[in-house]
Amino acid sequence: MPHRAHLFSLRMAHAFREACIDEPYRGRRLLRDLMAGVTVGIIAIPLAMALAIASGVAPQYGLYTAIIAGFVIALTGGSRFSISGPTAAFVVILYPIAQSYGLGGLLLATLMSGVLLVIMALMRLGRFIEYIPESVTLGFTGGIAVVIATLQVRDFFGLPVGEMPEHYWDKLALLAGALPEFDGMSTLVAGATLAVMLLWPRLKTPVPPHLPAVVIGSLLALWLNAQGASVETIGSRFSYLLPDGSTGAGIPPFLPEFAWPWQQAGASGEPIGLSWSLVRDLLPAAFAIAMLGAIESLLCAVVLDGMTGKRHSANSELMGQGLGNIVTPFFGGITATAAIARSAANYRAGAESPVSAMVHSLVVLLALVSLAGLLAYLPMPAMAALLIMVAWNMSEAPKSLHLLKTAPRSDILVFLTCFSLTVLLDMVIAITTGVLLAAVLFMREMAQMTRVTDITLSNRMADYKLPDGWQVFKINGPLFFAAADRIFGELAVLSRNARGFILYMDGVTILDAGGLSALNKLIATCEWDGTQIVIADLQFQPLRTLARAGVTPVPGVSRFTPSLDEALRLISQPSHESETTIQIKH
């Protein structure tokens, strides 16, 4: 138990310990963290609200997420500059959950995903997550961007559309049918907000474009509504109950309160309760959330490493993400992960350590309790324009186009598959399929690395005179189930007319159960054909596998030697009893 506790502590709070304890943390660094945290906190306020709305819940739950998850993940995670909170990547998963199970189901799924992330960290799967190929991640992000942009059409044009249908084509049909009834004033506000976001970067100011865009869009909507227009705002769409039983408009100016996730309202308005059947129904979605959260957070950490020259701890980051998503649902927060855009802005604003992310959470908290009245004036069309820009930025369209033009056909097929499944079905299926495709692609590439070469006439054999009918084959690469049958099948064909052959295996690093089975089949084939086989220069892992399986030489058929030179001398001499055992060399 002490050993396990030590391992657990090593995985937790890696970034905070490295940046604030192992390195001197003085006033100048604290000041830089304070400035960066205030900057990113201001950026995060409208984004957190917009992403909560896009996920199918009230805007305050996005703020709760930025406050609680942002602080916990920064304290316990493994990337010193990451800013965590609600992100666009989760919208496609969270929206269907919110529609079917309400806020309570969404919080319970978030809690389950946090537990899965902690398990992944304890199993040290952080580095394996980073092996998911770019074709898979680009397919996810591209599909997510398309769905997010589609969901914003209603608010962008002020369409009189109620609840959106489940399937993508039905969404498109409903929106297309409602387009003739678009509201010109809402479209004007959305268009003005989008135009500011597109044009603002040309001014080359340090102020991020979405802040002036939202301010201008809000002022325009306020003026239009004063003239008699009906541009919908957060205050007109969302409401909350005050302690005296009256109703307030917008978001509640209160601190998030502790509540059990399963006691929150479901789709029917009643508490969802906690049952095994509900957990079972939410498990696929929780797995998809955990996988996407792991991918997004580690991808963000890798990007930040490239920008800063620092190194993150992948397993510590998974641990922090898991703990953040376990704690947050008890205070009304939805799923959180690291956000690349906010994290990059954090570093560019001068951040020195995870303290800046903690300050960012405190800034959002201050805005919640002191500026809730002003935030109610944010117009829904401006929020939609903001999310359309978020969708475009996350889509990485130039990368996707480059992949389609230059990548191998198999990668293009994987990209299109993940993209189509994300858009047309749902992220649970897309994540599952993408992870399986990534595993299959990895195994295929590993299997293709394994080669068998006839070196009988090579320069290596020039100093030796092989007996008539003998050949020498060299295997390079891992002999696991995906490669072994092919390799030993080729050997069986190549050695069909041979009196015997040497199997030179110094380049074989791995021999698994599948490889062992294929090797036994080859020896059996050689025994049937009357062909002798000498296996030379096995490395430690294959030797240990053979020893554990109790594999011994077959008299007159198979022998084992510690080196190729020994094998070449052996085939010129009679076999000896001392050569009928396998000894593992350490």
C-alpha positions as semicolon CSV with decimal commas, in nm:
position;residue;x (nm);y (nm);z (nm)
1;M;0,000;0,000;0,000
2;P;0,273;0,259;0,077
3;H;0,425;0,185;-0,263
4;R;0,090;0,241;-0,436
5;A;0,033;0,564;-0,247
6;H;0,376;0,683;-0,355
7;L;0,296;0,609;-0,719
8;F;-0,035;0,793;-0,685
9;S;0,138;1,102;-0,545
10;L;0,386;1,097;-0,829
11;R;0,105;1,124;-1,082
12;M;-0,081;1,405;-0,908
13;A;-0,002;1,778;-0,921
14;H;0,309;1,729;-1,136
15;A;0,284;2,071;-1,301
16;F;0,217;2,263;-0,979
17;R;0,500;2,091;-0,792
18;E;0,743;2,142;-1,080
19;A;0,657;2,509;-1,143
20;C;0,589;2,635;-0,790
21;I;0,779;2,408;-0,550
22;D;1,076;2,263;-0,736
23;E;1,145;2,605;-0,895
24;P;1,165;2,931;-0,695
25;Y;0,826;3,105;-0,701
26;R;0,868;3,472;-0,616
27;G;0,670;3,792;-0,651
28;R;0,752;3,863;-1,016
29;R;0,629;3,521;-1,126
30;L;0,314;3,558;-0,915
31;L;0,243;3,896;-1,075
32;R;0,276;3,748;-1,423
33;D;0,041;3,465;-1,327
34;L;-0,211;3,715;-1,189
35;M;-0,208;3,918;-1,511
36;A;-0,240;3,610;-1,731
37;G;-0,516;3,463;-1,513
38;V;-0,721;3,784;-1,527
39;T;-0,681;3,798;-1,907
40;V;-0,788;3,437;-1,964
41;G;-1,066;3,463;-1,707
42;I;-1,222;3,751;-1,901
43;I;-1,188;3,548;-2,221
44;A;-1,346;3,242;-2,060
45;I;-1,665;3,408;-1,929
46;P;-1,863;3,439;-2,255
47;L;-1,711;3,117;-2,393
48;A;-1,813;2,912;-2,089
49;M;-2,169;3,043;-2,110
50;A;-2,196;2,987;-2,485
51;L;-2,061;2,632;-2,462
52;A;-2,303;2,543;-2,181
53;I;-2,593;2,669;-2,393
54;A;-2,466;2,469;-2,692
55;S;-2,448;2,161;-2,466
56;G;-2,817;2,194;-2,385
57;V;-2,802;2,343;-2,033
58;A;-2,832;2,690;-1,879
59;P;-2,529;2,922;-1,911
60;Q;-2,440;2,928;-1,541
61;Y;-2,337;2,561;-1,555
62;G;-2,060;2,656;-1,795
63;L;-1,937;2,915;-1,546
64;Y;-1,951;2,657;-1,265
65;T;-1,737;2,428;-1,480
66;A;-1,474;2,695;-1,543
67;I;-1,467;2,778;-1,171
68;I;-1,449;2,431;-1,015
69;A;-1,288;2,217;-1,284
70;G;-1,053;2,495;-1,391
71;F;-0,915;2,523;-1,037
72;V;-0,900;2,152;-0,949
73;I;-0,737;2,046;-1,277
74;A;-0,480;2,325;-1,259
75;L;-0,386;2,218;-0,905
76;T;-0,368;1,842;-0,973
77;G;-0,280;1,817;-1,344
78;G;0,040;1,767;-1,538
79;S;0,057;2,059;-1,784
80;R;0,161;2,392;-1,633
81;F;-0,005;2,624;-1,887
82;S;-0,331;2,438;-1,965
83;I;-0,663;2,613;-1,900
84;S;-0,950;2,369;-1,845
85;G;-1,323;2,426;-1,868
86;P;-1,612;2,354;-2,103
87;T;-1,492;2,306;-2,462
88;A;-1,654;2,283;-2,802
89;A;-1,532;1,926;-2,851
90;F;-1,784;1,796;-2,597
91;V;-2,091;1,966;-2,739
92;V;-2,172;1,682;-2,978
93;I;-2,166;1,428;-2,691
94;L;-2,325;1,639;-2,418
95;Y;-2,619;1,781;-2,614
96;P;-2,786;1,442;-2,678
97;I;-2,732;1,341;-2,313
98;A;-2,891;1,664;-2,191
99;Q;-3,186;1,613;-2,428
100;S;-3,245;1,254;-2,315
101;Y;-3,146;1,259;-1,948
102;G;-3,151;1,626;-1,847
103;L;-2,893;1,803;-1,633
104;G;-2,882;1,517;-1,382
105;G;-2,789;1,262;-1,648
106;L;-2,526;1,496;-1,789
107;L;-2,365;1,544;-1,447
108;L;-2,371;1,171;-1,373
109;A;-2,208;1,092;-1,710
110;T;-1,942;1,354;-1,632
111;L;-1,875;1,194;-1,293
112;M;-1,842;0,849;-1,456
113;S;-1,603;0,985;-1,718
114;G;-1,389;1,134;-1,441
115;V;-1,361;0,794;-1,276
116;L;-1,258;0,641;-1,611
117;L;-0,990;0,909;-1,656
118;V;-0,847;0,836;-1,310
119;I;-0,835;0,465;-1,396
120;M;-0,655;0,548;-1,722
121;A;-0,401;0,753;-1,526
122;L;-0,345;0,474;-1,272
123;M;-0,292;0,231;-1,562
124;R;-0,037;0,473;-1,710
125;L;-0,222;0,504;-2,041
126;G;-0,128;0,869;-2,096
127;R;0,137;0,804;-2,360
128;F;-0,080;0,551;-2,540
129;I;-0,353;0,812;-2,592
130;E;-0,103;1,027;-2,780
131;Y;-0,053;0,747;-3,034
132;I;-0,398;0,801;-3,184
133;P;-0,324;0,906;-3,544
134;E;-0,395;1,250;-3,682
135;S;-0,647;1,115;-3,931
136;V;-0,867;1,006;-3,640
137;T;-0,841;1,330;-3,439
138;L;-0,896;1,548;-3,747
139;G;-1,203;1,342;-3,834
140;F;-1,343;1,398;-3,484
141;T;-1,271;1,770;-3,473
142;G;-1,396;1,832;-3,826
143;G;-1,721;1,648;-3,761
144;I;-1,770;1,822;-3,426
145;A;-1,717;2,161;-3,591
146;V;-1,983;2,087;-3,855
147;V;-2,238;1,981;-3,593
148;I;-2,165;2,282;-3,367
149;A;-2,200;2,525;-3,659
150;T;-2,527;2,359;-3,762
151;L;-2,669;2,392;-3,410
152;Q;-2,596;2,768;-3,415
153;V;-2,803;2,838;-3,727
154;R;-3,121;2,870;-3,519
155;D;-2,990;3,148;-3,296
156;F;-2,775;3,310;-3,566
157;F;-3,084;3,381;-3,780
158;G;-3,338;3,398;-3,497
159;L;-3,540;3,109;-3,639
160;P;-3,868;3,009;-3,468
161;V;-3,748;2,654;-3,402
162;G;-3,816;2,459;-3,084
163;E;-3,635;2,145;-2,974
164;M;-3,391;2,011;-3,231
165;P;-3,441;1,653;-3,357
166;E;-3,190;1,380;-3,280
167;H;-3,050;1,300;-3,625
168;Y;-2,837;1,537;-3,832
169;W;-3,038;1,518;-4,153
170;D;-3,357;1,592;-3,958
171;K;-3,186;1,895;-3,805
172;L;-3,093;2,022;-4,150
173;A;-3,444;1,970;-4,281
174;L;-3,600;2,154;-3,987
175;L;-3,360;2,449;-4,016
176;A;-3,400;2,470;-4,393
177;G;-3,778;2,477;-4,356
178;A;-3,760;2,760;-4,102
179;L;-3,508;2,977;-4,291
180;P;-3,775;3,185;-4,472
181;E;-3,894;3,302;-4,129
182;F;-3,554;3,435;-4,019
183;D;-3,543;3,744;-3,798
184;G;-3,353;4,029;-3,965
185;M;-3,253;4,202;-3,642
186;S;-3,109;3,884;-3,490
187;T;-2,921;3,817;-3,813
188;L;-2,786;4,175;-3,804
189;V;-2,653;4,127;-3,449
190;A;-2,496;3,793;-3,538
191;G;-2,345;3,929;-3,858
192;A;-2,199;4,231;-3,680
193;T;-2,049;4,009;-3,409
194;L;-1,898;3,775;-3,667
195;A;-1,761;4,066;-3,874
196;V;-1,584;4,214;-3,570
197;M;-1,426;3,878;-3,490
198;L;-1,300;3,845;-3,847
199;L;-1,170;4,201;-3,880
200;W;-1,038;4,268;-3,530
201;P;-0,712;4,068;-3,569
202;R;-0,602;4,310;-3,843
203;L;-0,562;4,577;-3,574
204;K;-0,291;4,360;-3,414
205;T;-0,394;4,446;-3,060
206;P;-0,340;4,209;-2,763
207;V;-0,717;4,207;-2,695
208;P;-0,869;3,881;-2,823
209;P;-1,131;3,944;-3,096
210;H;-1,429;3,778;-2,933
211;L;-1,436;4,026;-2,642
212;P;-1,497;4,344;-2,848
213;A;-1,721;4,140;-3,079
214;V;-1,949;4,032;-2,794
215;V;-1,952;4,384;-2,646
216;I;-2,046;4,541;-2,981
217;G;-2,306;4,271;-3,047
218;S;-2,458;4,327;-2,702
219;L;-2,475;4,705;-2,742
220;L;-2,632;4,664;-3,087
221;A;-2,892;4,419;-2,953
222;L;-2,969;4,650;-2,661
223;W;-3,029;4,942;-2,899
224;L;-3,239;4,733;-3,140
225;N;-3,455;4,599;-2,858
226;A;-3,505;4,956;-2,735
227;Q;-3,637;5,036;-3,086
228;G;-3,892;4,757;-3,066
229;A;-3,697;4,458;-3,199
230;S;-3,707;4,119;-3,027
231;V;-3,348;3,999;-3,027
232;E;-3,332;3,715;-2,776
233;T;-3,080;3,747;-2,491
234;I;-2,961;3,523;-2,210
235;G;-3,195;3,714;-1,978
236;S;-3,500;3,656;-2,199
237;R;-3,432;3,284;-2,257
238;F;-3,303;3,166;-1,918
239;S;-3,438;3,218;-1,569
240;Y;-3,378;3,096;-1,214
241;L;-3,557;3,079;-0,881
242;L;-3,469;3,322;-0,602
243;P;-3,476;3,215;-0,234
244;D;-3,810;3,395;-0,186
245;G;-3,970;3,189;-0,464
246;S;-3,968;3,464;-0,726
247;T;-3,803;3,426;-1,067
248;G;-3,492;3,605;-1,185
249;A;-3,381;3,657;-1,544
250;G;-3,050;3,532;-1,681
251;I;-2,805;3,356;-1,451
252;P;-2,817;3,338;-1,069
253;P;-2,555;3,557;-0,895
254;F;-2,481;3,285;-0,640
255;L;-2,192;3,057;-0,565
256;P;-2,240;2,701;-0,692
257;E;-2,388;2,478;-0,421
258;F;-2,308;2,117;-0,341
259;A;-2,568;1,866;-0,462
260;W;-2,560;1,498;-0,556
261;P;-2,562;1,473;-0,938
262;W;-2,840;1,210;-0,936
263;Q;-3,061;1,445;-0,736
264;Q;-3,057;1,700;-1,017
265;A;-3,346;1,722;-1,261
266;G;-3,373;1,477;-1,549
267;A;-3,544;1,535;-1,884
268;S;-3,885;1,512;-1,713
269;G;-3,797;1,777;-1,454
270;E;-3,782;1,524;-1,169
271;P;-3,457;1,401;-1,004
272;I;-3,311;1,120;-1,212
273;G;-3,217;0,903;-0,912
274;L;-2,933;0,653;-0,910
275;S;-2,979;0,305;-1,053
276;W;-2,769;0,039;-1,219
277;S;-2,977;0,061;-1,537
278;L;-2,910;0,436;-1,564
279;V;-2,537;0,386;-1,507
280;R;-2,536;0,113;-1,772
281;D;-2,720;0,337;-2,020
282;L;-2,477;0,626;-1,961
283;L;-2,160;0,414;-1,966
284;P;-2,099;0,432;-2,346
285;A;-2,135;0,811;-2,336
286;A;-1,908;0,832;-2,031
287;F;-1,645;0,626;-2,213
288;A;-1,668;0,856;-2,516
289;I;-1,637;1,163;-2,291
290;A;-1,333;1,016;-2,116
291;M;-1,160;0,923;-2,440
292;L;-1,228;1,259;-2,604
293;G;-1,126;1,442;-2,287
294;A;-0,800;1,247;-2,273
295;I;-0,727;1,315;-2,639
296;E;-0,810;1,686;-2,613
297;S;-0,618;1,748;-2,290
298;L;-0,304;1,562;-2,402
299;L;-0,317;1,721;-2,747
300;C;-0,334;2,061;-2,577
301;A;-0,039;1,968;-2,354
302;V;0,167;1,860;-2,656
303;V;0,089;2,187;-2,836
304;L;0,193;2,386;-2,529
305;D;0,514;2,184;-2,498
306;G;0,600;2,287;-2,854
307;M;0,529;2,653;-2,776
308;T;0,713;2,667;-2,443
309;G;0,988;2,408;-2,452
310;K;0,853;2,253;-2,131
311;R;0,747;1,891;-2,080
312;H;0,413;1,778;-1,942
313;S;0,337;1,460;-1,750
314;A;0,073;1,272;-1,949
315;N;-0,045;1,049;-1,664
316;S;-0,055;1,337;-1,417
317;E;-0,263;1,536;-1,666
318;L;-0,509;1,247;-1,699
319;M;-0,525;1,226;-1,321
320;G;-0,599;1,598;-1,293
321;Q;-0,864;1,583;-1,564
322;G;-1,023;1,286;-1,391
323;L;-1,030;1,450;-1,048
324;G;-1,169;1,772;-1,197
325;N;-1,453;1,586;-1,367
326;I;-1,526;1,389;-1,050
327;V;-1,550;1,698;-0,827
328;T;-1,722;1,939;-1,069
329;P;-2,060;1,758;-1,108
330;F;-2,124;1,787;-0,734
331;F;-2,133;2,168;-0,784
332;G;-2,336;2,171;-1,105
333;G;-2,042;2,180;-1,347
334;I;-2,051;1,991;-1,676
335;T;-1,768;1,808;-1,851
336;A;-1,434;1,987;-1,868
337;T;-1,106;1,939;-2,047
338;A;-0,809;2,152;-2,152
339;A;-0,892;2,417;-2,413
340;I;-0,617;2,479;-2,668
341;A;-0,716;2,837;-2,756
342;R;-0,750;2,953;-2,394
343;S;-0,432;2,770;-2,295
344;A;-0,234;2,934;-2,577
345;A;-0,373;3,274;-2,475
346;N;-0,269;3,198;-2,117
347;Y;0,092;3,137;-2,220
348;R;0,101;3,440;-2,451
349;A;-0,032;3,656;-2,165
350;G;0,279;3,571;-1,964
351;A;0,173;3,277;-1,745
352;E;0,447;3,114;-1,540
353;S;0,268;2,827;-1,363
354;P;-0,071;2,663;-1,298
355;V;-0,145;2,949;-1,061
356;S;-0,261;3,151;-1,363
357;A;-0,530;2,888;-1,434
358;M;-0,642;2,906;-1,070
359;V;-0,663;3,286;-1,096
360;H;-0,868;3,244;-1,415
361;S;-1,120;3,037;-1,215
362;L;-1,140;3,303;-0,945
363;V;-1,201;3,573;-1,208
364;V;-1,494;3,372;-1,348
365;L;-1,625;3,328;-0,992
366;L;-1,604;3,704;-0,933
367;A;-1,791;3,770;-1,258
368;L;-2,064;3,524;-1,156
369;V;-2,138;3,694;-0,825
370;S;-2,089;4,055;-0,933
371;L;-2,172;4,080;-1,305
372;A;-2,463;3,837;-1,344
373;G;-2,700;4,124;-1,420
374;L;-2,484;4,251;-1,706
375;L;-2,425;3,903;-1,847
376;A;-2,802;3,866;-1,889
377;Y;-2,783;4,122;-2,172
378;L;-2,562;3,902;-2,389
379;P;-2,761;3,833;-2,708
380;M;-2,813;3,476;-2,825
381;P;-2,722;3,563;-3,189
382;A;-2,386;3,698;-3,069
383;M;-2,329;3,375;-2,873
384;A;-2,410;3,179;-3,190
385;A;-2,160;3,384;-3,393
386;L;-1,897;3,326;-3,126
387;L;-1,951;2,950;-3,140
388;I;-1,937;2,946;-3,520
389;M;-1,589;3,100;-3,497
390;V;-1,495;2,846;-3,229
391;A;-1,616;2,567;-3,459
392;W;-1,414;2,701;-3,751
393;N;-1,097;2,731;-3,543
394;M;-1,131;2,382;-3,397
395;S;-1,205;2,224;-3,736
396;E;-0,845;2,277;-3,853
397;A;-0,979;2,283;-4,208
398;P;-0,638;2,358;-4,370
399;K;-0,489;2,048;-4,204
400;S;-0,783;1,836;-4,314
401;L;-0,755;1,955;-4,675
402;H;-0,381;1,887;-4,672
403;L;-0,445;1,536;-4,540
404;L;-0,702;1,469;-4,813
405;K;-0,452;1,582;-5,078
406;T;-0,135;1,413;-4,957
407;A;-0,211;1,130;-4,713
408;P;-0,219;0,759;-4,805
409;R;-0,556;0,620;-4,906
410;S;-0,599;0,432;-4,578
411;D;-0,557;0,751;-4,372
412;I;-0,807;0,933;-4,594
413;L;-1,056;0,650;-4,544
414;V;-1,010;0,667;-4,166
415;F;-1,055;1,045;-4,168
416;L;-1,375;1,028;-4,373
417;T;-1,511;0,745;-4,157
418;C;-1,457;0,934;-3,829
419;F;-1,589;1,258;-3,981
420;S;-1,903;1,093;-4,120
421;L;-1,980;0,899;-3,803
422;T;-1,942;1,213;-3,590
423;V;-2,180;1,412;-3,808
424;L;-2,436;1,153;-3,910
425;L;-2,455;0,928;-3,604
426;D;-2,305;1,036;-3,272
427;M;-1,975;1,078;-3,093
428;V;-2,013;0,759;-2,891
429;I;-2,004;0,550;-3,208
430;A;-1,742;0,776;-3,365
431;I;-1,510;0,760;-3,062
432;T;-1,542;0,382;-3,035
433;T;-1,483;0,332;-3,405
434;G;-1,198;0,582;-3,409
435;V;-1,017;0,417;-3,120
436;L;-1,057;0,075;-3,281
437;L;-0,935;0,211;-3,614
438;A;-0,635;0,367;-3,441
439;A;-0,552;0,034;-3,278
440;V;-0,591;-0,156;-3,604
441;L;-0,379;0,097;-3,793
442;F;-0,109;0,077;-3,527
443;M;-0,106;-0,301;-3,539
444;R;-0,095;-0,299;-3,917
445;E;0,200;-0,060;-3,921
446;M;0,380;-0,267;-3,658
447;A;0,310;-0,584;-3,855
448;Q;0,443;-0,426;-4,175
449;M;0,769;-0,347;-3,994
450;T;0,835;-0,720;-3,947
451;R;1,026;-0,869;-4,238
452;V;1,189;-1,200;-4,324
453;T;1,498;-1,188;-4,548
454;D;1,697;-1,465;-4,712
455;I;2,060;-1,381;-4,626
456;T;2,207;-1,708;-4,754
457;L;2,406;-1,531;-5,024
458;S;2,471;-1,208;-4,834
459;N;2,815;-1,071;-4,740
460;R;2,758;-1,193;-4,385
461;M;2,772;-1,551;-4,511
462;A;3,079;-1,501;-4,733
463;D;3,318;-1,647;-4,474
464;Y;3,109;-1,958;-4,421
465;K;3,047;-2,261;-4,639
466;L;2,691;-2,374;-4,586
467;P;2,614;-2,744;-4,629
468;D;2,413;-2,829;-4,940
469;G;2,041;-2,768;-4,899
470;W;2,079;-2,522;-4,609
471;Q;1,956;-2,158;-4,605
472;V;1,977;-1,867;-4,359
473;F;1,678;-1,640;-4,293
474;K;1,679;-1,325;-4,081
475;I;1,367;-1,186;-3,911
476;N;1,351;-0,817;-3,817
477;G;1,065;-0,677;-3,613
478;P;0,817;-0,788;-3,346
479;L;0,661;-1,132;-3,385
480;F;0,313;-1,069;-3,248
481;F;-0,021;-1,209;-3,359
482;A;-0,072;-0,959;-3,642
483;A;0,263;-1,041;-3,808
484;A;0,362;-1,390;-3,698
485;D;0,131;-1,598;-3,918
486;R;0,239;-1,407;-4,228
487;I;0,611;-1,429;-4,146
488;F;0,613;-1,799;-4,062
489;G;0,386;-1,870;-4,356
490;E;0,642;-1,707;-4,584
491;L;0,918;-1,909;-4,417
492;A;0,728;-2,233;-4,472
493;V;0,706;-2,155;-4,844
494;L;1,068;-2,034;-4,877
495;S;1,207;-2,341;-4,702
496;R;0,983;-2,601;-4,865
497;N;1,263;-2,769;-5,065
498;A;1,539;-2,704;-4,814
499;R;1,720;-2,970;-4,616
500;G;1,735;-2,724;-4,327
501;F;1,760;-2,357;-4,241
502;I;1,888;-2,121;-3,974
503;L;1,639;-1,871;-3,834
504;Y;1,846;-1,569;-3,726
505;M;1,628;-1,378;-3,472
506;D;1,850;-1,113;-3,315
507;G;1,616;-0,847;-3,459
508;V;1,305;-0,992;-3,291
509;T;1,227;-0,794;-2,977
510;I;0,882;-0,932;-2,900
511;L;0,731;-1,280;-2,922
512;D;0,374;-1,296;-2,793
513;A;0,131;-1,588;-2,762
514;G;0,029;-1,553;-3,127
515;G;0,391;-1,554;-3,236
516;L;0,464;-1,855;-3,016
517;S;0,174;-2,047;-3,169
518;A;0,293;-1,964;-3,521
519;L;0,648;-2,071;-3,433
520;N;0,519;-2,406;-3,300
521;K;0,326;-2,454;-3,624
522;L;0,644;-2,387;-3,824
523;I;0,840;-2,644;-3,618
524;A;0,559;-2,896;-3,667
525;T;0,564;-2,829;-4,041
526;C;0,942;-2,876;-4,048
527;E;0,902;-3,207;-3,859
528;W;0,640;-3,323;-4,110
529;D;0,856;-3,222;-4,409
530;G;1,178;-3,359;-4,258
531;T;1,336;-3,012;-4,255
532;Q;1,579;-2,914;-3,981
533;I;1,560;-2,571;-3,817
534;V;1,819;-2,395;-3,602
535;I;1,696;-2,087;-3,416
536;A;1,981;-1,848;-3,339
537;D;2,041;-1,543;-3,122
538;L;1,709;-1,502;-2,941
539;Q;1,672;-1,188;-2,731
540;F;1,560;-1,196;-2,368
541;Q;1,185;-1,149;-2,412
542;P;1,140;-1,420;-2,681
543;L;1,363;-1,654;-2,475
544;R;1,153;-1,595;-2,166
545;T;0,833;-1,658;-2,362
546;L;0,968;-1,990;-2,495
547;A;1,090;-2,095;-2,150
548;R;0,759;-2,013;-1,982
549;A;0,575;-2,211;-2,249
550;G;0,804;-2,509;-2,190
551;V;0,926;-2,517;-2,550
552;T;1,219;-2,756;-2,595
553;P;1,416;-2,859;-2,902
554;V;1,275;-3,147;-3,104
555;P;1,552;-3,405;-3,161
556;G;1,652;-3,418;-3,525
557;V;1,427;-3,120;-3,611
558;S;1,484;-2,803;-3,408
559;R;1,779;-2,667;-3,212
560;F;1,861;-2,337;-3,040
561;T;2,194;-2,154;-3,035
562;P;2,307;-1,833;-2,864
563;S;2,454;-1,679;-3,180
564;L;2,456;-1,703;-3,559
565;D;2,822;-1,809;-3,560
566;E;2,740;-2,097;-3,325
567;A;2,449;-2,199;-3,549
568;L;2,670;-2,201;-3,858
569;R;2,927;-2,420;-3,681
570;L;2,652;-2,643;-3,547
571;I;2,502;-2,735;-3,885
572;S;2,840;-2,868;-3,993
573;Q;2,853;-3,101;-3,687
574;P;2,626;-3,365;-3,531
575;S;2,383;-3,241;-3,268
576;H;2,471;-3,280;-2,898
577;E;2,259;-3,355;-2,596
578;S;2,368;-3,033;-2,430
579;E;2,189;-2,838;-2,699
580;T;1,843;-2,965;-2,611
581;T;1,762;-2,702;-2,347
582;I;1,684;-2,334;-2,361
583;Q;1,882;-2,111;-2,130
584;I;1,776;-1,753;-2,068
585;K;2,062;-1,505;-2,078
586;H;2,015;-1,190;-1,870
